[in-house]
């Protein structure tokens, strides 16, 4: 097992190079903690005492790195600003940088994440990180991304292109309160096995458009607060299958700016589906409301399902009441004929 430098050894090391070592974000010389392995059977499973003094930490050459007993669990890393990993194989990514609120930057070079089965809470609470490029990560064995970027409130750039999520079952609060994120590309995601999408995009208040039309939600059981707090969202492209969904509470809470939306022809399907609240949507045109409610949504009555209540704003109800199909039915009447009760 590789040995971390003790504080005496670290002082000697720093005395030799401190004139050249500087905090990545400023000009004042700072301490650097370096941990090295030989890249074969070396493992890392803990941090030395006194690490709280360091603002930069670098790990190189570890074949098995378990962050849950290191960076993610330590309570004395308040000064940590920068972490670098090079030639490191990770056993898990869960809780790796959990609540490292001072962390500004993370660098990865030639890392292997293929064995990691969990990425939940990896950057949770990293409220000062502004940019993450994670395209090269192998996520093919991950079962959970719950809370992965929870509370990354200054994150402006996030690249996840190529992420393989085929085994994932949990995306709960994955992007919760990423309030500075203006764009998000999740087109590579496979959600065939996901069961939990609650609060997945909740609080993404700077997103103006979101395309999740490639998502398969056939196994999802809960979508509560999925888009809640997306207060700048103008366009939502989705193809949501609600066959097994039993919770949609506050799904569109505060989504007051939406003017363009698709939900798919399996939205409204399912024997356990409760009341769906669309009342926050007040800016969409009558033609869009008609398309969603009278053309797209699932025909419950024809398929022998009991009625589901839709809560609509007064403006939406007025608009639907004023639109008629070729048979002279108003939008409200068309919805009622498909097995929906309007509230």
mmCIF file of C-alpha atoms in Angstrom:
data_model
loop_
_atom_site.group_PDB
_atom_site.id
_atom_site.type_symbol
_atom_site.label_atom_id
_atom_site.label_comp_id
_atom_site.label_asym_id
_atom_site.label_seq_id
_atom_site.Cartn_x
_atom_site.Cartn_y
_atom_site.Cartn_z
ATOM 1 C CA UNK A 1 0.000 0.000 0.000
ATOM 2 C CA UNK A 2 1.289 3.449 -0.884
ATOM 3 C CA UNK A 3 2.299 5.624 2.034
ATOM 4 C CA UNK A 4 1.107 9.185 2.226
ATOM 5 C CA UNK A 5 3.743 11.716 3.154
ATOM 6 C CA UNK A 6 3.627 12.530 6.840
ATOM 7 C CA UNK A 7 3.721 16.163 7.866
ATOM 8 C CA UNK A 8 7.486 16.160 8.427
ATOM 9 C CA UNK A 9 8.078 14.766 4.975
ATOM 10 C CA UNK A 10 5.588 17.175 3.484
ATOM 11 C CA UNK A 11 7.310 20.146 5.118
ATOM 12 C CA UNK A 12 10.634 19.059 3.652
ATOM 13 C CA UNK A 13 9.019 18.683 0.244
ATOM 14 C CA UNK A 14 7.354 22.072 0.434
ATOM 15 C CA UNK A 15 10.547 23.806 1.583
ATOM 16 C CA UNK A 16 12.103 22.764 -1.717
ATOM 17 C CA UNK A 17 9.316 23.950 -3.995
ATOM 18 C CA UNK A 18 7.157 26.455 -2.132
ATOM 19 C CA UNK A 19 8.523 29.341 -4.201
ATOM 20 C CA UNK A 20 6.913 27.694 -7.235
ATOM 21 C CA UNK A 21 3.675 26.426 -5.714
ATOM 22 C CA UNK A 22 0.731 28.780 -5.839
ATOM 23 C CA UNK A 23 -2.968 28.510 -5.206
ATOM 24 C CA UNK A 24 -4.582 27.824 -8.564
ATOM 25 C CA UNK A 25 -6.931 30.751 -8.154
ATOM 26 C CA UNK A 26 -4.555 33.340 -6.685
ATOM 27 C CA UNK A 27 -0.969 34.435 -6.136
ATOM 28 C CA UNK A 28 -0.307 33.408 -2.543
ATOM 29 C CA UNK A 29 1.867 30.264 -2.200
ATOM 30 C CA UNK A 30 -0.181 27.378 -0.832
ATOM 31 C CA UNK A 31 0.519 23.883 0.430
ATOM 32 C CA UNK A 32 0.105 20.872 -1.819
ATOM 33 C CA UNK A 33 -0.600 17.378 -0.553
ATOM 34 C CA UNK A 34 0.540 14.686 -2.972
ATOM 35 C CA UNK A 35 -0.278 11.002 -2.651
ATOM 36 C CA UNK A 36 1.390 8.580 -5.069
ATOM 37 C CA UNK A 37 1.033 4.903 -5.793
ATOM 38 C CA UNK A 38 2.793 2.688 -8.320
ATOM 39 C CA UNK A 39 -0.349 2.059 -10.371
ATOM 40 C CA UNK A 40 -0.468 -1.704 -9.836
ATOM 41 C CA UNK A 41 -2.077 -3.075 -6.690
ATOM 42 C CA UNK A 42 -1.823 0.082 -4.644
ATOM 43 C CA UNK A 43 -4.989 1.195 -2.912
ATOM 44 C CA UNK A 44 -6.066 4.402 -1.243
ATOM 45 C CA UNK A 45 -8.617 4.339 1.519
ATOM 46 C CA UNK A 46 -8.018 7.281 3.821
ATOM 47 C CA UNK A 47 -6.528 10.696 4.447
ATOM 48 C CA UNK A 48 -3.736 11.747 6.820
ATOM 49 C CA UNK A 49 -4.276 13.997 9.806
ATOM 50 C CA UNK A 50 -3.705 17.677 9.175
ATOM 51 C CA UNK A 51 -5.050 17.618 5.625
ATOM 52 C CA UNK A 52 -7.289 20.537 6.465
ATOM 53 C CA UNK A 53 -4.321 22.851 5.976
ATOM 54 C CA UNK A 54 -4.001 21.971 2.313
ATOM 55 C CA UNK A 55 -5.734 23.752 -0.523
ATOM 56 C CA UNK A 56 -4.494 21.533 -3.359
ATOM 57 C CA UNK A 57 -4.503 17.756 -3.311
ATOM 58 C CA UNK A 58 -3.135 15.458 -6.012
ATOM 59 C CA UNK A 59 -3.512 11.690 -6.328
ATOM 60 C CA UNK A 60 -1.508 9.689 -8.846
ATOM 61 C CA UNK A 61 -1.115 6.002 -9.621
ATOM 62 C CA UNK A 62 -3.748 4.255 -7.496
ATOM 63 C CA UNK A 63 -5.366 1.117 -8.852
ATOM 64 C CA UNK A 64 -8.228 1.122 -6.350
ATOM 65 C CA UNK A 65 -9.409 4.423 -4.943
ATOM 66 C CA UNK A 66 -12.285 4.521 -2.496
ATOM 67 C CA UNK A 67 -13.398 8.090 -2.041
ATOM 68 C CA UNK A 68 -16.154 7.286 0.433
ATOM 69 C CA UNK A 69 -13.558 6.924 3.180
ATOM 70 C CA UNK A 70 -11.553 9.897 1.976
ATOM 71 C CA UNK A 71 -12.587 13.142 0.351
ATOM 72 C CA UNK A 72 -16.295 12.559 0.675
ATOM 73 C CA UNK A 73 -16.378 11.736 4.379
ATOM 74 C CA UNK A 74 -13.663 13.888 5.913
ATOM 75 C CA UNK A 75 -14.912 16.765 8.021
ATOM 76 C CA UNK A 76 -11.688 18.770 7.945
ATOM 77 C CA UNK A 77 -11.326 19.727 4.286
ATOM 78 C CA UNK A 78 -12.674 23.246 4.547
ATOM 79 C CA UNK A 79 -9.659 24.772 2.793
ATOM 80 C CA UNK A 80 -9.607 22.399 -0.161
ATOM 81 C CA UNK A 81 -9.869 24.332 -3.436
ATOM 82 C CA UNK A 82 -8.363 22.018 -6.042
ATOM 83 C CA UNK A 83 -8.079 18.244 -6.538
ATOM 84 C CA UNK A 84 -6.315 16.375 -9.310
ATOM 85 C CA UNK A 85 -6.475 12.663 -10.186
ATOM 86 C CA UNK A 86 -4.072 11.029 -12.619
ATOM 87 C CA UNK A 87 -3.790 7.324 -13.485
ATOM 88 C CA UNK A 88 -6.356 6.410 -10.836
ATOM 89 C CA UNK A 89 -8.882 3.555 -10.914
ATOM 90 C CA UNK A 90 -11.997 4.227 -8.869
ATOM 91 C CA UNK A 91 -13.990 1.610 -6.982
ATOM 92 C CA UNK A 92 -16.847 4.038 -6.439
ATOM 93 C CA UNK A 93 -17.576 7.664 -7.161
ATOM 94 C CA UNK A 94 -20.359 8.003 -4.583
ATOM 95 C CA UNK A 95 -19.885 10.889 -2.130
ATOM 96 C CA UNK A 96 -16.448 11.609 -3.619
ATOM 97 C CA UNK A 97 -16.666 15.392 -3.187
ATOM 98 C CA UNK A 98 -19.723 15.497 -0.947
ATOM 99 C CA UNK A 99 -20.191 18.920 0.681
ATOM 100 C CA UNK A 100 -16.796 20.227 -0.448
ATOM 101 C CA UNK A 101 -18.387 23.666 -0.716
ATOM 102 C CA UNK A 102 -15.055 25.462 -1.149
ATOM 103 C CA UNK A 103 -13.890 23.298 -4.025
ATOM 104 C CA UNK A 104 -13.316 25.343 -7.187
ATOM 105 C CA UNK A 105 -11.806 22.897 -9.641
ATOM 106 C CA UNK A 106 -11.246 19.171 -10.210
ATOM 107 C CA UNK A 107 -8.893 17.770 -12.856
ATOM 108 C CA UNK A 108 -8.971 14.213 -14.179
ATOM 109 C CA UNK A 109 -6.319 12.609 -16.387
ATOM 110 C CA UNK A 110 -6.361 8.999 -17.539
ATOM 111 C CA UNK A 111 -8.810 7.791 -14.915
ATOM 112 C CA UNK A 112 -10.830 4.568 -14.935
ATOM 113 C CA UNK A 113 -14.376 4.660 -13.569
ATOM 114 C CA UNK A 114 -15.620 1.489 -15.257
ATOM 115 C CA UNK A 115 -15.815 -0.459 -11.976
ATOM 116 C CA UNK A 116 -17.822 2.211 -10.170
ATOM 117 C CA UNK A 117 -21.410 1.133 -9.538
ATOM 118 C CA UNK A 118 -22.521 4.348 -7.869
ATOM 119 C CA UNK A 119 -22.104 8.032 -8.670
ATOM 120 C CA UNK A 120 -24.701 9.286 -6.208
ATOM 121 C CA UNK A 121 -23.863 12.460 -4.280
ATOM 122 C CA UNK A 122 -20.531 12.760 -6.091
ATOM 123 C CA UNK A 123 -20.568 16.576 -6.373
ATOM 124 C CA UNK A 124 -23.383 17.250 -3.930
ATOM 125 C CA UNK A 125 -22.908 20.573 -2.187
ATOM 126 C CA UNK A 126 -19.993 21.693 -4.396
ATOM 127 C CA UNK A 127 -21.479 25.143 -4.566
ATOM 128 C CA UNK A 128 -18.429 26.916 -6.029
ATOM 129 C CA UNK A 129 -17.560 24.682 -8.968
ATOM 130 C CA UNK A 130 -18.355 26.488 -12.214
ATOM 131 C CA UNK A 131 -17.403 23.994 -14.929
ATOM 132 C CA UNK A 132 -17.229 20.199 -15.274
ATOM 133 C CA UNK A 133 -16.233 18.273 -18.413
ATOM 134 C CA UNK A 134 -16.920 14.617 -17.674
ATOM 135 C CA UNK A 135 -17.470 13.261 -21.191
ATOM 136 C CA UNK A 136 -14.773 10.602 -20.947
ATOM 137 C CA UNK A 137 -16.090 8.935 -17.801
ATOM 138 C CA UNK A 138 -17.182 5.321 -18.090
ATOM 139 C CA UNK A 139 -20.525 5.180 -16.259
ATOM 140 C CA UNK A 140 -21.687 1.904 -17.765
ATOM 141 C CA UNK A 141 -21.973 0.084 -14.413
ATOM 142 C CA UNK A 142 -23.558 2.848 -12.385
ATOM 143 C CA UNK A 143 -26.848 2.033 -10.682
ATOM 144 C CA UNK A 144 -27.430 5.450 -9.156
ATOM 145 C CA UNK A 145 -26.895 9.105 -9.970
ATOM 146 C CA UNK A 146 -29.127 10.343 -7.155
ATOM 147 C CA UNK A 147 -28.089 13.813 -5.927
ATOM 148 C CA UNK A 148 -25.051 13.692 -8.237
ATOM 149 C CA UNK A 149 -24.949 17.474 -8.825
ATOM 150 C CA UNK A 150 -27.294 18.483 -6.008
ATOM 151 C CA UNK A 151 -26.713 22.067 -4.926
ATOM 152 C CA UNK A 152 -24.011 22.894 -7.509
ATOM 153 C CA UNK A 153 -25.466 26.370 -7.536
ATOM 154 C CA UNK A 154 -22.644 28.089 -9.462
ATOM 155 C CA UNK A 155 -22.231 25.383 -12.090
ATOM 156 C CA UNK A 156 -22.550 27.051 -15.486
ATOM 157 C CA UNK A 157 -21.079 24.387 -17.760
ATOM 158 C CA UNK A 158 -21.696 20.655 -17.437
ATOM 159 C CA UNK A 159 -20.776 18.197 -20.183
ATOM 160 C CA UNK A 160 -21.928 14.581 -19.860
ATOM 161 C CA UNK A 161 -21.853 13.565 -23.517
ATOM 162 C CA UNK A 162 -21.424 9.850 -23.977
ATOM 163 C CA UNK A 163 -22.534 8.864 -20.478
ATOM 164 C CA UNK A 164 -23.865 5.311 -20.464
ATOM 165 C CA UNK A 165 -26.776 5.093 -18.021
ATOM 166 C CA UNK A 166 -28.342 1.835 -19.162
ATOM 167 C CA UNK A 167 -28.054 0.167 -15.728
ATOM 168 C CA UNK A 168 -29.152 3.185 -13.757
ATOM 169 C CA UNK A 169 -32.323 2.958 -11.670
ATOM 170 C CA UNK A 170 -32.166 6.186 -9.665
ATOM 171 C CA UNK A 171 -31.899 9.771 -10.940
ATOM 172 C CA UNK A 172 -33.533 11.377 -7.903
ATOM 173 C CA UNK A 173 -32.488 15.047 -7.497
ATOM 174 C CA UNK A 174 -29.699 14.516 -10.017
ATOM 175 C CA UNK A 175 -29.519 18.210 -11.009
ATOM 176 C CA UNK A 176 -31.357 19.651 -8.011
ATOM 177 C CA UNK A 177 -30.767 23.410 -7.561
ATOM 178 C CA UNK A 178 -28.210 23.753 -10.350
ATOM 179 C CA UNK A 179 -29.469 27.312 -10.456
ATOM 180 C CA UNK A 180 -26.782 28.759 -12.781
ATOM 181 C CA UNK A 181 -26.994 26.051 -15.432
ATOM 182 C CA UNK A 182 -28.386 27.537 -18.651
ATOM 183 C CA UNK A 183 -27.900 24.513 -20.935
ATOM 184 C CA UNK A 184 -27.996 20.783 -20.305
ATOM 185 C CA UNK A 185 -27.524 18.025 -22.873
ATOM 186 C CA UNK A 186 -28.750 14.637 -21.625
ATOM 187 C CA UNK A 187 -29.347 13.159 -25.067
ATOM 188 C CA UNK A 188 -26.930 10.282 -24.421
ATOM 189 C CA UNK A 189 -28.887 9.083 -21.380
ATOM 190 C CA UNK A 190 -30.635 5.734 -21.515
ATOM 191 C CA UNK A 191 -33.378 5.620 -18.902
ATOM 192 C CA UNK A 192 -34.895 2.224 -19.662
ATOM 193 C CA UNK A 193 -34.346 0.995 -16.076
ATOM 194 C CA UNK A 194 -34.861 4.210 -14.136
ATOM 195 C CA UNK A 195 -37.660 4.085 -11.549
ATOM 196 C CA UNK A 196 -37.129 7.405 -9.746
ATOM 197 C CA UNK A 197 -37.044 10.803 -11.470
ATOM 198 C CA UNK A 198 -38.372 12.843 -8.572
ATOM 199 C CA UNK A 199 -36.930 16.374 -8.451
ATOM 200 C CA UNK A 200 -34.500 15.436 -11.215
ATOM 201 C CA UNK A 201 -34.396 18.991 -12.610
ATOM 202 C CA UNK A 202 -35.935 20.789 -9.651
ATOM 203 C CA UNK A 203 -34.582 24.276 -9.087
ATOM 204 C CA UNK A 204 -32.769 24.531 -12.441
ATOM 205 C CA UNK A 205 -34.040 28.078 -12.593
ATOM 206 C CA UNK A 206 -31.758 29.261 -15.422
ATOM 207 C CA UNK A 207 -32.585 26.528 -17.928
ATOM 208 C CA UNK A 208 -34.574 27.965 -20.831
ATOM 209 C CA UNK A 209 -34.990 24.749 -22.831
ATOM 210 C CA UNK A 210 -34.787 21.067 -22.046
ATOM 211 C CA UNK A 211 -34.962 18.122 -24.432
ATOM 212 C CA UNK A 212 -35.595 14.738 -22.810
ATOM 213 C CA UNK A 213 -37.549 13.324 -25.732
ATOM 214 C CA UNK A 214 -35.218 10.316 -25.885
ATOM 215 C CA UNK A 215 -36.052 9.254 -22.331
ATOM 216 C CA UNK A 216 -37.905 5.978 -21.823
ATOM 217 C CA UNK A 217 -39.889 6.400 -18.609
ATOM 218 C CA UNK A 218 -41.834 3.158 -18.804
ATOM 219 C CA UNK A 219 -40.486 1.945 -15.452
ATOM 220 C CA UNK A 220 -40.594 5.258 -13.593
ATOM 221 C CA UNK A 221 -42.890 5.238 -10.568
ATOM 222 C CA UNK A 222 -42.379 8.782 -9.293
ATOM 223 C CA UNK A 223 -42.028 12.109 -11.088
ATOM 224 C CA UNK A 224 -42.966 14.474 -8.284
ATOM 225 C CA UNK A 225 -41.351 17.909 -8.566
ATOM 226 C CA UNK A 226 -39.475 16.709 -11.651
ATOM 227 C CA UNK A 227 -39.431 20.207 -13.208
ATOM 228 C CA UNK A 228 -40.438 22.199 -10.142
ATOM 229 C CA UNK A 229 -38.691 25.554 -9.923
ATOM 230 C CA UNK A 230 -37.610 25.611 -13.571
ATOM 231 C CA UNK A 231 -38.881 29.165 -13.622
ATOM 232 C CA UNK A 232 -37.072 30.235 -16.818
ATOM 233 C CA UNK A 233 -38.019 27.168 -18.848
ATOM 234 C CA UNK A 234 -39.654 28.181 -22.127
ATOM 235 C CA UNK A 235 -39.442 24.940 -24.086
ATOM 236 C CA UNK A 236 -39.807 21.363 -22.861
ATOM 237 C CA UNK A 237 -39.545 18.424 -25.255
ATOM 238 C CA UNK A 238 -40.475 15.139 -23.626
ATOM 239 C CA UNK A 239 -41.969 11.750 -24.380
ATOM 240 C CA UNK A 240 -43.179 10.686 -20.956
ATOM 241 C CA UNK A 241 -44.730 7.273 -20.390
ATOM 242 C CA UNK A 242 -46.648 7.420 -17.103
ATOM 243 C CA UNK A 243 -47.727 3.756 -17.126
ATOM 244 C CA UNK A 244 -46.297 3.036 -13.668
ATOM 245 C CA UNK A 245 -46.196 6.544 -12.220
ATOM 246 C CA UNK A 246 -47.989 7.047 -8.908
ATOM 247 C CA UNK A 247 -46.670 10.474 -7.884
ATOM 248 C CA UNK A 248 -46.660 13.642 -10.007
ATOM 249 C CA UNK A 249 -47.173 16.217 -7.253
ATOM 250 C CA UNK A 250 -45.693 19.664 -7.998
ATOM 251 C CA UNK A 251 -44.320 18.334 -11.265
ATOM 252 C CA UNK A 252 -44.607 21.735 -12.992
ATOM 253 C CA UNK A 253 -44.564 24.020 -9.950
ATOM 254 C CA UNK A 254 -43.300 27.517 -10.875
ATOM 255 C CA UNK A 255 -42.929 26.585 -14.567
ATOM 256 C CA UNK A 256 -44.708 29.802 -15.483
ATOM 257 C CA UNK A 257 -42.722 30.663 -18.632
ATOM 258 C CA UNK A 258 -43.378 27.555 -20.737
ATOM 259 C CA UNK A 259 -44.773 28.386 -24.172
ATOM 260 C CA UNK A 260 -43.696 25.237 -26.028
ATOM 261 C CA UNK A 261 -44.070 21.678 -24.800
ATOM 262 C CA UNK A 262 -44.522 18.093 -25.928
ATOM 263 C CA UNK A 263 -45.328 15.283 -23.500
ATOM 264 C CA UNK A 264 -45.994 12.304 -25.767
ATOM 265 C CA UNK A 265 -48.956 10.041 -26.401
ATOM 266 C CA UNK A 266 -48.343 7.877 -23.313
ATOM 267 C CA UNK A 267 -48.608 10.788 -20.922
ATOM 268 C CA UNK A 268 -51.745 10.144 -18.885
ATOM 269 C CA UNK A 269 -51.427 6.368 -19.094
ATOM 270 C CA UNK A 270 -51.430 4.272 -15.924
ATOM 271 C CA UNK A 271 -53.828 2.876 -13.357
ATOM 272 C CA UNK A 272 -52.182 4.599 -10.358
ATOM 273 C CA UNK A 273 -51.873 8.086 -11.799
ATOM 274 C CA UNK A 274 -53.111 10.804 -9.398
ATOM 275 C CA UNK A 275 -54.202 14.381 -10.110
ATOM 276 C CA UNK A 276 -51.854 16.239 -12.465
ATOM 277 C CA UNK A 277 -51.414 19.951 -11.799
ATOM 278 C CA UNK A 278 -50.848 22.060 -14.918
ATOM 279 C CA UNK A 279 -52.143 25.263 -13.326
ATOM 280 C CA UNK A 280 -48.693 26.968 -13.143
ATOM 281 C CA UNK A 281 -48.574 26.981 -16.964
ATOM 282 C CA UNK A 282 -50.235 30.246 -17.865
ATOM 283 C CA UNK A 283 -48.362 31.556 -20.926
ATOM 284 C CA UNK A 284 -48.881 28.819 -23.495
ATOM 285 C CA UNK A 285 -51.080 29.510 -26.475
ATOM 286 C CA UNK A 286 -54.483 27.921 -26.802
ATOM 287 C CA UNK A 287 -53.321 25.888 -29.800
ATOM 288 C CA UNK A 288 -50.512 24.316 -27.740
ATOM 289 C CA UNK A 289 -52.862 23.458 -24.889
ATOM 290 C CA UNK A 290 -55.234 21.878 -27.401
ATOM 291 C CA UNK A 291 -52.403 19.847 -28.948
ATOM 292 C CA UNK A 292 -51.225 18.527 -25.587
ATOM 293 C CA UNK A 293 -54.564 17.787 -23.984
ATOM 294 C CA UNK A 294 -56.715 16.798 -26.924
ATOM 295 C CA UNK A 295 -54.228 15.191 -29.281
ATOM 296 C CA UNK A 296 -51.180 14.017 -27.315
ATOM 297 C CA UNK A 297 -52.424 12.772 -23.955
ATOM 298 C CA UNK A 298 -53.414 9.143 -23.522
ATOM 299 C CA UNK A 299 -57.032 8.199 -24.112
ATOM 300 C CA UNK A 300 -57.889 6.690 -20.721
ATOM 301 C CA UNK A 301 -61.562 6.105 -21.347
ATOM 302 C CA UNK A 302 -61.057 4.124 -24.562
ATOM 303 C CA UNK A 303 -58.550 1.922 -22.755
ATOM 304 C CA UNK A 304 -60.773 1.194 -19.766
ATOM 305 C CA UNK A 305 -58.989 3.346 -17.194
ATOM 306 C CA UNK A 306 -60.715 5.441 -14.576
ATOM 307 C CA UNK A 307 -60.789 9.226 -14.851
ATOM 308 C CA UNK A 308 -57.820 11.350 -13.773
ATOM 309 C CA UNK A 309 -58.150 14.950 -12.677
ATOM 310 C CA UNK A 310 -56.238 17.700 -14.498
ATOM 311 C CA UNK A 311 -55.814 21.015 -12.699
ATOM 312 C CA UNK A 312 -55.705 23.832 -15.245
ATOM 313 C CA UNK A 313 -55.359 27.582 -14.919
ATOM 314 C CA UNK A 314 -58.462 29.637 -15.620
ATOM 315 C CA UNK A 315 -56.789 31.015 -18.762
ATOM 316 C CA UNK A 316 -56.162 27.496 -20.086
ATOM 317 C CA UNK A 317 -59.726 26.430 -19.357
ATOM 318 C CA UNK A 318 -61.078 29.480 -21.147
ATOM 319 C CA UNK A 319 -58.840 28.811 -24.136
ATOM 320 C CA UNK A 320 -59.862 25.150 -24.388
ATOM 321 C CA UNK A 321 -63.517 26.051 -24.019
ATOM 322 C CA UNK A 322 -63.216 28.351 -27.015
ATOM 323 C CA UNK A 323 -61.600 25.795 -29.346
ATOM 324 C CA UNK A 324 -63.694 23.207 -31.173
ATOM 325 C CA UNK A 325 -62.880 20.191 -33.334
ATOM 326 C CA UNK A 326 -64.660 19.173 -36.534
ATOM 327 C CA UNK A 327 -67.385 17.530 -34.483
ATOM 328 C CA UNK A 328 -68.105 20.737 -32.636
ATOM 329 C CA UNK A 329 -66.630 19.527 -29.350
ATOM 330 C CA UNK A 330 -64.818 22.099 -27.240
ATOM 331 C CA UNK A 331 -61.365 21.293 -25.892
ATOM 332 C CA UNK A 332 -62.871 20.648 -22.461
ATOM 333 C CA UNK A 333 -65.393 18.239 -23.943
ATOM 334 C CA UNK A 334 -62.652 16.425 -25.849
ATOM 335 C CA UNK A 335 -60.639 15.989 -22.667
ATOM 336 C CA UNK A 336 -63.679 14.727 -20.809
ATOM 337 C CA UNK A 337 -64.330 12.205 -23.600
ATOM 338 C CA UNK A 338 -60.779 10.891 -23.165
ATOM 339 C CA UNK A 339 -61.333 10.230 -19.466
ATOM 340 C CA UNK A 340 -60.159 13.371 -17.707
ATOM 341 C CA UNK A 341 -61.892 15.510 -15.116
ATOM 342 C CA UNK A 342 -61.077 19.211 -15.236
ATOM 343 C CA UNK A 343 -60.435 21.142 -12.041
#
